[in-house]
Amino acid sequence: MKHIFIINPVSGHGRSNKLVPWIQEYFIHREDEYQILMTQGKGHAQELASKFSIEDDVTVYACGGDGTAYEVLNGIQKGVPMAVIPSGTGNDFTRSFRYPKHLTELKDILIQTIEGRNVQIDIGECNGLLFHNCTSMGLDSKVTVKAEKVGKKLPLPSKLVYIVSLFMTLKERAPIELHLTLDGKTTVHQMILCAVMNGKYYGGGFQPTPDASVQDGLFDVCLVDYCNLFTILRLLPKYMMGKHTHEKQAHFYKADKLEVRVLEAIPAQIDGEIYNLKDYNFIMHPKWLTTRVPQNCDIQ
């Protein structure tokens, strides 16, 4: 088998570059082949991943943040195993794998993933775009835009970047009329944010849908009603910890297909990439992706 490492050199303030000597050191006395490919700009990871087919007997490693993983996912051919080495800022998707508590060092994650095992996970689709983790719209997508700028300027932990960006964005909050269609029935919400999740985490560890699983064949949806600043500040710690499930402002749904429509195009983030859309059509693809994970992950 050949190991293909697609590395985003600017992810995590250059943290991904540390992987290069570790990869070289690991394979120096091993028979398996490997190749290191450095991305050169937006979209390049997708282009590089698309070059490999199942006949090539490779595993493709997305080395960077959630954006790098998103690009590789949208380039990879079905059946080609993919791994994510979380060396970016957010790294929210791999949190759903539930790494062993002792597995915190990037070098150890790299080696244990190479020596790991393959599992099948669900992949979401939004308007033809595949995503590992989440699509969200409303306040939190504005926060994502702000967090990208803050994260580049300040070397802060990912959750702190998100919190700082959230407080900077609160003054821009406004109710958004959202039409949600599930099982042929449409409900209308005046919402402040909507998260359609495959994984469990976003924003550096926030848990909008604490019951989500990447292996249950369903999206988990969290809608939060528009509310005043005091209520937002009260809900924020609960939302961070996934303890908001009984709050009257939060609504939860599960589905393998759904449609979301808003009256005017608003920013939405799909695995960290920003789009401005009015209509969102979601389809779940159960067990679509073969993913390589460390041996001792809880995921089966």
mmCIF file of C-alpha atoms in Angstrom, residues 8-164:
data_model
loop_
_atom_site.group_PDB
_atom_site.id
_atom_site.type_symbol
_atom_site.label_atom_id
_atom_site.label_comp_id
_atom_site.label_asym_id
_atom_site.label_seq_id
_atom_site.Cartn_x
_atom_site.Cartn_y
_atom_site.Cartn_z
ATOM 1 C CA ASN A 8 -1.588 22.274 3.760
ATOM 2 C CA PRO A 9 1.551 24.170 4.838
ATOM 3 C CA VAL A 10 -0.352 27.142 6.256
ATOM 4 C CA SER A 11 -2.805 25.162 8.427
ATOM 5 C CA GLY A 12 -2.559 25.788 12.137
ATOM 6 C CA HIS A 13 -0.069 28.628 11.662
ATOM 7 C CA GLY A 14 2.300 26.247 9.879
ATOM 8 C CA ARG A 15 1.796 23.352 12.313
ATOM 9 C CA SER A 16 1.285 20.922 9.429
ATOM 10 C CA ASN A 17 4.896 21.439 8.326
ATOM 11 C CA LYS A 18 6.050 19.562 11.417
ATOM 12 C CA LEU A 19 4.607 16.405 9.882
ATOM 13 C CA VAL A 20 7.142 16.255 7.042
ATOM 14 C CA PRO A 21 10.237 15.089 9.020
ATOM 15 C CA TRP A 22 8.096 12.744 11.114
ATOM 16 C CA ILE A 23 6.716 11.077 7.992
ATOM 17 C CA GLN A 24 10.181 10.746 6.493
ATOM 18 C CA GLU A 25 11.564 9.314 9.718
ATOM 19 C CA TYR A 26 8.711 6.817 10.043
ATOM 20 C CA PHE A 27 9.076 5.331 6.560
ATOM 21 C CA ILE A 28 12.870 5.325 6.279
ATOM 22 C CA HIS A 29 13.167 1.647 7.317
ATOM 23 C CA ARG A 30 9.773 0.445 6.097
ATOM 24 C CA GLU A 31 8.781 -1.182 2.824
ATOM 25 C CA ASP A 32 5.550 0.764 2.332
ATOM 26 C CA GLU A 33 5.822 3.602 -0.147
ATOM 27 C CA TYR A 34 4.809 7.153 0.638
ATOM 28 C CA GLN A 35 4.496 10.505 -1.080
ATOM 29 C CA ILE A 36 4.253 14.008 0.367
ATOM 30 C CA LEU A 37 2.265 16.543 -1.650
ATOM 31 C CA MET A 38 2.171 20.166 -0.501
ATOM 32 C CA THR A 39 -0.840 22.264 -1.418
ATOM 33 C CA GLN A 40 -0.273 25.580 -3.135
ATOM 34 C CA GLY A 41 -3.574 27.344 -2.629
ATOM 35 C CA LYS A 42 -7.325 27.049 -2.374
ATOM 36 C CA GLY A 43 -8.711 24.029 -4.243
ATOM 37 C CA HIS A 44 -5.333 22.348 -4.720
ATOM 38 C CA ALA A 45 -5.958 19.642 -2.104
ATOM 39 C CA GLN A 46 -9.123 18.630 -3.972
ATOM 40 C CA GLU A 47 -7.214 18.480 -7.253
ATOM 41 C CA LEU A 48 -4.437 16.359 -5.747
ATOM 42 C CA ALA A 49 -6.854 13.917 -4.087
ATOM 43 C CA SER A 50 -8.760 13.369 -7.344
ATOM 44 C CA LYS A 51 -5.724 11.827 -9.037
ATOM 45 C CA PHE A 52 -5.911 8.540 -7.088
ATOM 46 C CA SER A 53 -8.293 5.637 -7.693
ATOM 47 C CA ILE A 54 -9.057 2.479 -5.782
ATOM 48 C CA GLU A 55 -6.811 0.556 -8.199
ATOM 49 C CA ASP A 56 -3.812 2.560 -6.956
ATOM 50 C CA ASP A 57 -3.989 0.873 -3.518
ATOM 51 C CA VAL A 58 -3.399 4.097 -1.590
ATOM 52 C CA THR A 59 -4.560 5.787 1.572
ATOM 53 C CA VAL A 60 -4.881 9.560 1.246
ATOM 54 C CA TYR A 61 -4.123 11.628 4.356
ATOM 55 C CA ALA A 62 -5.597 15.131 4.644
ATOM 56 C CA CYS A 63 -3.056 16.972 6.795
ATOM 57 C CA GLY A 64 -4.429 20.304 7.972
ATOM 58 C CA GLY A 65 -7.664 21.639 9.365
ATOM 59 C CA ASP A 66 -11.294 20.972 8.567
ATOM 60 C CA GLY A 67 -10.997 23.001 5.346
ATOM 61 C CA THR A 68 -8.209 20.764 4.040
ATOM 62 C CA ALA A 69 -10.246 17.673 4.920
ATOM 63 C CA TYR A 70 -13.251 19.190 3.119
ATOM 64 C CA GLU A 71 -11.234 19.717 -0.063
ATOM 65 C CA VAL A 72 -9.751 16.216 -0.009
ATOM 66 C CA LEU A 73 -13.204 14.703 0.583
ATOM 67 C CA ASN A 74 -14.625 16.518 -2.437
ATOM 68 C CA GLY A 75 -11.765 15.275 -4.599
ATOM 69 C CA ILE A 76 -11.343 11.700 -3.436
ATOM 70 C CA GLN A 77 -12.776 8.890 -5.524
ATOM 71 C CA LYS A 78 -15.256 6.566 -3.847
ATOM 72 C CA GLY A 79 -13.568 3.552 -2.304
ATOM 73 C CA VAL A 80 -10.208 5.240 -1.718
ATOM 74 C CA PRO A 81 -9.448 5.250 2.023
ATOM 75 C CA MET A 82 -8.968 8.670 3.575
ATOM 76 C CA ALA A 83 -7.458 9.740 6.885
ATOM 77 C CA VAL A 84 -7.436 13.123 8.592
ATOM 78 C CA ILE A 85 -4.363 14.270 10.507
ATOM 79 C CA PRO A 86 -5.719 17.165 12.606
ATOM 80 C CA SER A 87 -3.032 19.822 12.305
ATOM 81 C CA GLY A 88 -5.193 22.876 11.646
ATOM 82 C CA THR A 89 -6.949 25.369 13.896
ATOM 83 C CA GLY A 90 -10.365 23.834 14.542
ATOM 84 C CA ASN A 91 -9.922 20.091 13.963
ATOM 85 C CA ASP A 92 -13.552 19.513 14.903
ATOM 86 C CA PHE A 93 -14.284 16.546 12.682
ATOM 87 C CA THR A 94 -11.766 14.161 14.260
ATOM 88 C CA ARG A 95 -13.203 14.864 17.717
ATOM 89 C CA SER A 96 -16.078 12.596 16.708
ATOM 90 C CA PHE A 97 -13.640 9.664 16.524
ATOM 91 C CA ARG A 98 -13.137 9.907 20.301
ATOM 92 C CA TYR A 99 -9.375 9.456 20.455
ATOM 93 C CA PRO A 100 -7.971 7.841 23.622
ATOM 94 C CA LYS A 101 -7.322 10.497 26.271
ATOM 95 C CA HIS A 102 -3.578 9.925 26.144
ATOM 96 C CA LEU A 103 -3.441 10.503 22.388
ATOM 97 C CA THR A 104 -2.856 14.246 22.312
ATOM 98 C CA GLU A 105 0.488 14.763 20.567
ATOM 99 C CA LEU A 106 0.348 15.342 16.814
ATOM 100 C CA LYS A 107 3.267 13.003 16.105
ATOM 101 C CA ASP A 108 1.570 10.168 18.003
ATOM 102 C CA ILE A 109 -1.724 10.789 16.171
ATOM 103 C CA LEU A 110 0.139 10.627 12.855
ATOM 104 C CA ILE A 111 1.900 7.338 13.639
ATOM 105 C CA GLN A 112 -1.109 5.656 15.213
ATOM 106 C CA THR A 113 -3.265 6.651 12.250
ATOM 107 C CA ILE A 114 -0.759 5.186 9.784
ATOM 108 C CA GLU A 115 -0.762 1.996 11.864
ATOM 109 C CA GLY A 116 -4.517 2.190 12.437
ATOM 110 C CA ARG A 117 -7.596 0.566 10.946
ATOM 111 C CA ASN A 118 -10.293 1.415 8.421
ATOM 112 C CA VAL A 119 -13.893 2.162 9.387
ATOM 113 C CA GLN A 120 -16.934 3.214 7.359
ATOM 114 C CA ILE A 121 -18.514 6.572 8.137
ATOM 115 C CA ASP A 122 -21.429 8.612 6.843
ATOM 116 C CA ILE A 123 -20.909 11.612 4.606
ATOM 117 C CA GLY A 124 -23.366 14.470 4.154
ATOM 118 C CA GLU A 125 -24.148 16.278 0.927
ATOM 119 C CA CYS A 126 -25.399 19.851 0.608
ATOM 120 C CA ASN A 127 -26.286 21.115 -2.870
ATOM 121 C CA GLY A 128 -23.891 18.635 -4.438
ATOM 122 C CA LEU A 129 -21.015 19.359 -2.042
ATOM 123 C CA LEU A 130 -19.834 16.602 0.285
ATOM 124 C CA PHE A 131 -19.052 17.339 3.917
ATOM 125 C CA HIS A 132 -17.648 15.348 6.815
ATOM 126 C CA ASN A 133 -18.851 17.398 9.694
ATOM 127 C CA CYS A 134 -21.418 20.164 9.414
ATOM 128 C CA THR A 135 -23.271 22.851 7.540
ATOM 129 C CA SER A 136 -24.510 25.811 9.530
ATOM 130 C CA MET A 137 -26.088 29.144 8.782
ATOM 131 C CA GLY A 138 -27.047 32.282 10.634
ATOM 132 C CA LEU A 139 -25.057 33.735 13.506
ATOM 133 C CA ASP A 140 -22.493 30.939 13.718
ATOM 134 C CA SER A 141 -21.572 31.166 10.032
ATOM 135 C CA LYS A 142 -20.880 34.869 10.580
ATOM 136 C CA VAL A 143 -18.734 33.807 13.523
ATOM 137 C CA THR A 144 -16.860 31.382 11.248
ATOM 138 C CA VAL A 145 -16.036 34.229 8.873
ATOM 139 C CA LYS A 146 -14.824 36.350 11.774
ATOM 140 C CA ALA A 147 -12.910 33.447 13.353
ATOM 141 C CA GLU A 148 -10.924 32.846 10.197
ATOM 142 C CA LYS A 149 -9.652 36.421 10.383
ATOM 143 C CA VAL A 150 -9.063 36.343 14.142
ATOM 144 C CA GLY A 151 -7.305 32.973 13.972
ATOM 145 C CA LYS A 152 -4.849 34.244 11.401
ATOM 146 C CA LYS A 153 -3.968 37.278 13.512
ATOM 147 C CA LEU A 154 -3.933 35.759 17.001
ATOM 148 C CA PRO A 155 -2.325 32.382 17.904
ATOM 149 C CA LEU A 156 -5.156 31.399 20.254
ATOM 150 C CA PRO A 157 -6.668 27.952 20.979
ATOM 151 C CA SER A 158 -9.450 27.165 18.516
ATOM 152 C CA LYS A 159 -12.306 27.326 21.042
ATOM 153 C CA LEU A 160 -11.074 30.687 22.332
ATOM 154 C CA VAL A 161 -10.876 32.005 18.752
ATOM 155 C CA TYR A 162 -14.512 31.003 18.276
ATOM 156 C CA ILE A 163 -15.631 32.599 21.556
ATOM 157 C CA VAL A 164 -13.805 35.865 20.837
#
